[in-house]
Coordinates of C-alpha atoms and ligand atoms in Angstrom, one line a residue:
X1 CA 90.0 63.7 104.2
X2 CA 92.2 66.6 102.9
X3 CA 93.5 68.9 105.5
X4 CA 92.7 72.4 104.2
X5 CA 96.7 74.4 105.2
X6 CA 95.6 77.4 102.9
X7 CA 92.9 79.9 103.2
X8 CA 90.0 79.9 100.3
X9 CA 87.5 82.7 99.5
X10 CA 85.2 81.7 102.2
X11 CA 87.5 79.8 104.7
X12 CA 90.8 80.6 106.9
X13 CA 93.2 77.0 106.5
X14 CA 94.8 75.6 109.2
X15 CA 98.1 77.5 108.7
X16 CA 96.7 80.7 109.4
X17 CA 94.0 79.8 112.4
X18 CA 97.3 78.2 114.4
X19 CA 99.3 81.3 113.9
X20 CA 96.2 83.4 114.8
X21 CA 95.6 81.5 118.3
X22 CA 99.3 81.0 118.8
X23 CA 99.7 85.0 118.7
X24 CA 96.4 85.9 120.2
X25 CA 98.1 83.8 123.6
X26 CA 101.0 85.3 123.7
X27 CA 99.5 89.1 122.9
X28 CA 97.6 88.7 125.7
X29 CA 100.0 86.7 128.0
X30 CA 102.6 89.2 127.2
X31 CA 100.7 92.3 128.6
X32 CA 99.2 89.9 131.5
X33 CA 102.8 89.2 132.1
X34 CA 104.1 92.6 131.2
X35 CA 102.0 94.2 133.8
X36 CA 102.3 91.3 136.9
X37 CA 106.3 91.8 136.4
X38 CA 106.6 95.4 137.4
X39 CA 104.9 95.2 140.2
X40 CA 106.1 92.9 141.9
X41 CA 108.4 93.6 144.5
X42 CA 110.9 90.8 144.5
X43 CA 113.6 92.4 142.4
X44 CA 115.1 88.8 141.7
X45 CA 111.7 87.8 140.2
X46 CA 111.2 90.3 138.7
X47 CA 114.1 89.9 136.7
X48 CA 113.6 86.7 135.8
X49 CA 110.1 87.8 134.8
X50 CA 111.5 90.2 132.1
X51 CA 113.9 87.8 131.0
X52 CA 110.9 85.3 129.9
X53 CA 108.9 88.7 128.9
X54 CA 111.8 89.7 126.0
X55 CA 112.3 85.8 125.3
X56 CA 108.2 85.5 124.5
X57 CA 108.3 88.8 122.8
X58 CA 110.9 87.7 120.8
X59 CA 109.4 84.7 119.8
X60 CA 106.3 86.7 119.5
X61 CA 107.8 89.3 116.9
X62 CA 109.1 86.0 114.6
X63 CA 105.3 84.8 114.7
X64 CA 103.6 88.0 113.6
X65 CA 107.0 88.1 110.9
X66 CA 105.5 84.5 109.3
X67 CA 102.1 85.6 110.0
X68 CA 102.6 88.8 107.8
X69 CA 104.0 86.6 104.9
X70 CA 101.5 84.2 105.3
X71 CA 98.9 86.1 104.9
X72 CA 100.4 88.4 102.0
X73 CA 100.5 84.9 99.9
X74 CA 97.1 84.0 100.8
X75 CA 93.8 84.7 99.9
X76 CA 91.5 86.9 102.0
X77 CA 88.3 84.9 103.0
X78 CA 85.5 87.2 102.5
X79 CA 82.7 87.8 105.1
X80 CA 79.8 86.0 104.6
X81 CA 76.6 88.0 103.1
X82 CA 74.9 88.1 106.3
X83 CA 77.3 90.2 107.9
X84 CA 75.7 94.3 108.1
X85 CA 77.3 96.4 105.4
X86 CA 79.0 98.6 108.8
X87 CA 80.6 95.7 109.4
X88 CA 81.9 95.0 106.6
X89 CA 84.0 97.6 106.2
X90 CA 84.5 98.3 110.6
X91 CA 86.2 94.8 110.6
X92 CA 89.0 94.4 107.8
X93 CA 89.8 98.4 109.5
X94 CA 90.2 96.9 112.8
X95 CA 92.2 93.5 111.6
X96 CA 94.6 96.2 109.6
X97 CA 95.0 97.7 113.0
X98 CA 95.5 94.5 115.0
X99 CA 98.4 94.0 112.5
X100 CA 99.7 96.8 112.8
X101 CA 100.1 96.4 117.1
X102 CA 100.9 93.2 117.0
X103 CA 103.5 94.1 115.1
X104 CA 104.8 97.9 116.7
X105 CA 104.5 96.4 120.4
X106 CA 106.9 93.8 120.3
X107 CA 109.3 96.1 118.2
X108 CA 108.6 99.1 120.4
X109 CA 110.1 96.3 123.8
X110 CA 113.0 95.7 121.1
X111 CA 113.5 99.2 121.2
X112 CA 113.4 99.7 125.0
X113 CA 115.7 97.1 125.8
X114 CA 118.4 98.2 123.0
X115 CA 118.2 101.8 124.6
X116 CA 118.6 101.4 127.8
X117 CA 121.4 102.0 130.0
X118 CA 121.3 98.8 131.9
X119 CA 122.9 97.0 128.7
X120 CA 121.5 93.8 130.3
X121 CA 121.8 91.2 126.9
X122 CA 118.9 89.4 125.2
X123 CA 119.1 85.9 125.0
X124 CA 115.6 84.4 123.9
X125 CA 115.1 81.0 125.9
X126 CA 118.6 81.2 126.7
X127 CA 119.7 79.8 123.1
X128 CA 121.7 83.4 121.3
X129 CA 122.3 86.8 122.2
X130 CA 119.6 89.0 120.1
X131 CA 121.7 92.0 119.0
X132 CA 120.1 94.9 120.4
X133 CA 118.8 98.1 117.6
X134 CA 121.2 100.4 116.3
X135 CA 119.6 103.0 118.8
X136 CA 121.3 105.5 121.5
X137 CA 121.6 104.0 124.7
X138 CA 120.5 106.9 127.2
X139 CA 117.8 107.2 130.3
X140 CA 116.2 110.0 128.1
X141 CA 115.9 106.9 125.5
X142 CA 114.7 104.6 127.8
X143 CA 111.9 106.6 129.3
X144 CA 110.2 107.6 126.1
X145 CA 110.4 103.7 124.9
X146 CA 109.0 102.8 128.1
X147 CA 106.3 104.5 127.9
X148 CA 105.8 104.3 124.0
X149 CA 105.8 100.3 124.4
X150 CA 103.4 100.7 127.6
X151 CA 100.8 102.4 125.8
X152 CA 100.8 100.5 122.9
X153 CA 100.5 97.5 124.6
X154 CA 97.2 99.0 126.0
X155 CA 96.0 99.9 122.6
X156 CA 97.0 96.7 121.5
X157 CA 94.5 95.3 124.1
X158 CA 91.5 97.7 123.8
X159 CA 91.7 96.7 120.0
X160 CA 91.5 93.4 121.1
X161 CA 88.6 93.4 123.4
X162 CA 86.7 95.1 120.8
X163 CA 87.5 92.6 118.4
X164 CA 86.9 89.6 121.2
X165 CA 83.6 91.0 121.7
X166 CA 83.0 91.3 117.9
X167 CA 83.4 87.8 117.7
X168 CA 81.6 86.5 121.0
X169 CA 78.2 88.4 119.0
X170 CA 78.6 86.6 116.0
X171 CA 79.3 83.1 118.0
X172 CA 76.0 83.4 121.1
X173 CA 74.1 86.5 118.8
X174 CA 74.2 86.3 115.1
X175 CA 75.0 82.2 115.5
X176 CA 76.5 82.4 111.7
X177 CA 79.7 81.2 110.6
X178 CA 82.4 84.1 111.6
X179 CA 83.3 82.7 115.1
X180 CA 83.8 79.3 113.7
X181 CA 85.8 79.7 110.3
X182 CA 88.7 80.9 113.1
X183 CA 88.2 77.5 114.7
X184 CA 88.6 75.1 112.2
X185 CA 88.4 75.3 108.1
X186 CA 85.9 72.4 106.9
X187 CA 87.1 69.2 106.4
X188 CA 87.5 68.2 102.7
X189 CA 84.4 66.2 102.6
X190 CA 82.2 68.7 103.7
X191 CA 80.7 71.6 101.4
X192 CA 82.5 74.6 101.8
X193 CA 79.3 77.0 102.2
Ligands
HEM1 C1 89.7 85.2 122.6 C2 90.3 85.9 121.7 C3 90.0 86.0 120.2 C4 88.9 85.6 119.5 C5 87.7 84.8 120.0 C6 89.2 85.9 118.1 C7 88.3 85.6 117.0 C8 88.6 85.9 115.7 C9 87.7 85.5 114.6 C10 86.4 84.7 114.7 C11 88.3 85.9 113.5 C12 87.8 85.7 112.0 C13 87.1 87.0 111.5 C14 86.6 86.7 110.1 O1 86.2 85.6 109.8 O2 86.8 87.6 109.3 C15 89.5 86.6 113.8 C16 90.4 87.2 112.9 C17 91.5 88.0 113.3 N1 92.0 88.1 114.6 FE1 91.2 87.3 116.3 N2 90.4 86.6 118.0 C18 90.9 86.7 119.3 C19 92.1 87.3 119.7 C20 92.9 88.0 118.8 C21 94.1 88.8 119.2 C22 94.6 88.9 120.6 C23 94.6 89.3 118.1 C24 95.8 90.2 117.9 C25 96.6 90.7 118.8 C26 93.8 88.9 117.0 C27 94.0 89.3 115.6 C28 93.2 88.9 114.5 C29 93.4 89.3 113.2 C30 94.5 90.2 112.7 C31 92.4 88.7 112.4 C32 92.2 88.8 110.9 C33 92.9 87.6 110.2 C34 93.0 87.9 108.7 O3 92.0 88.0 108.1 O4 94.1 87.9 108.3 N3 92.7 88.1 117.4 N4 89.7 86.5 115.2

């Protein structure tokens, strides 16, 4: 049995449904976690909170990085005839977009911690200092990145939902093969469609 790493014209390989899952945990972990750590009122916890919120975002930003690659060197699986001709063209719009926040929020927190006045350092899982952006330090700074990095965080999650809920209706609605070609590519014995 021949694990399948790369994608084919019908199928995502294994390489890029790990790095989907991994990323689609920490997206959504990271804005779970982004919005539990400034509310809490403990000021000690909350600064631990951050300091694991900039190490996961860090680690987050690397991720979407390989993710990017790996997908430029791969092939695109196509979506399978059944899918409505709306679709079709709504979903690889809405993938492009996911890109595009999975990429701009973790860059956008980057930002907002190399601007700020604070100058507290960034040392992801405490193993280097992550040098911050060649970006003015001011509070002027800091507010617009603040609230620039909030908001697309919460575009970043809308665009999720909507894409969760695409594929929940093709997993319990249509019952085709969308849902499951993110779970697991066939195995090399099986026909590939
Ligand atoms: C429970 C959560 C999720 C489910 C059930 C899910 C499900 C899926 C499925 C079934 C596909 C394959 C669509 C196809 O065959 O064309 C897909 C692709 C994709 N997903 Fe998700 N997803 C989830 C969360 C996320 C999150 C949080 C993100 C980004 C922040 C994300 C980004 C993407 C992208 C960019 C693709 C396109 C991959 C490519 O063609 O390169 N997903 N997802």
């Amino acid at each position: 049995m021949a694990l399948l790493f790369r994608n084919t014209p019908t199928h995502y390989g294994w390489i890029a449904i790990l790095l989907h899952w991994l990323i689609a945990v920490l997206f959504i972990g990271q804005f779970a976690l982004g919005l539990a750590m400034v509310r809490i009122s403990s000021q000690r916890t909350a600064f631990e909170l951050i300091q694991w919120h900039k190490s996961f975002g860090f680690l987050l930003l690397g991720l979407v990085l390989v993710r990017i690659g790996w997908r430029l060197g791969n092939v695109r699986p196509t979506l399978p005839e059944t899918v409505a001709p709306l679709e079709r063209r709504a979903a690889p719009l809405v993938h492009a977009l996911l890109y595009v926040v999975q990429l701009i929020v973790p860059l956008s927190g980057w930002a907002l911690v190399s601007v700020s006045v604070l100058e507290v350092p960034s040392v992801p899982f405490d193993l280097f200092v992550m040098p911050n952006l060649p970006l003015g330090a001011s509070d002027a700074a800091e507010a617009f990145w603040s609230v620039a990095h909030e908001w697309l965080a919460w575009v970043g999650i809308a665009l999720a939902a909507l894409h969760i809920l695409a594929a929940l209706r093709h997993r319990f609605l249509l019952r085709d093969s969308v849902f499951q070609r993110m779970i697991a590519p066939p195995s090399g014995d099986e026909p590939r469609e």
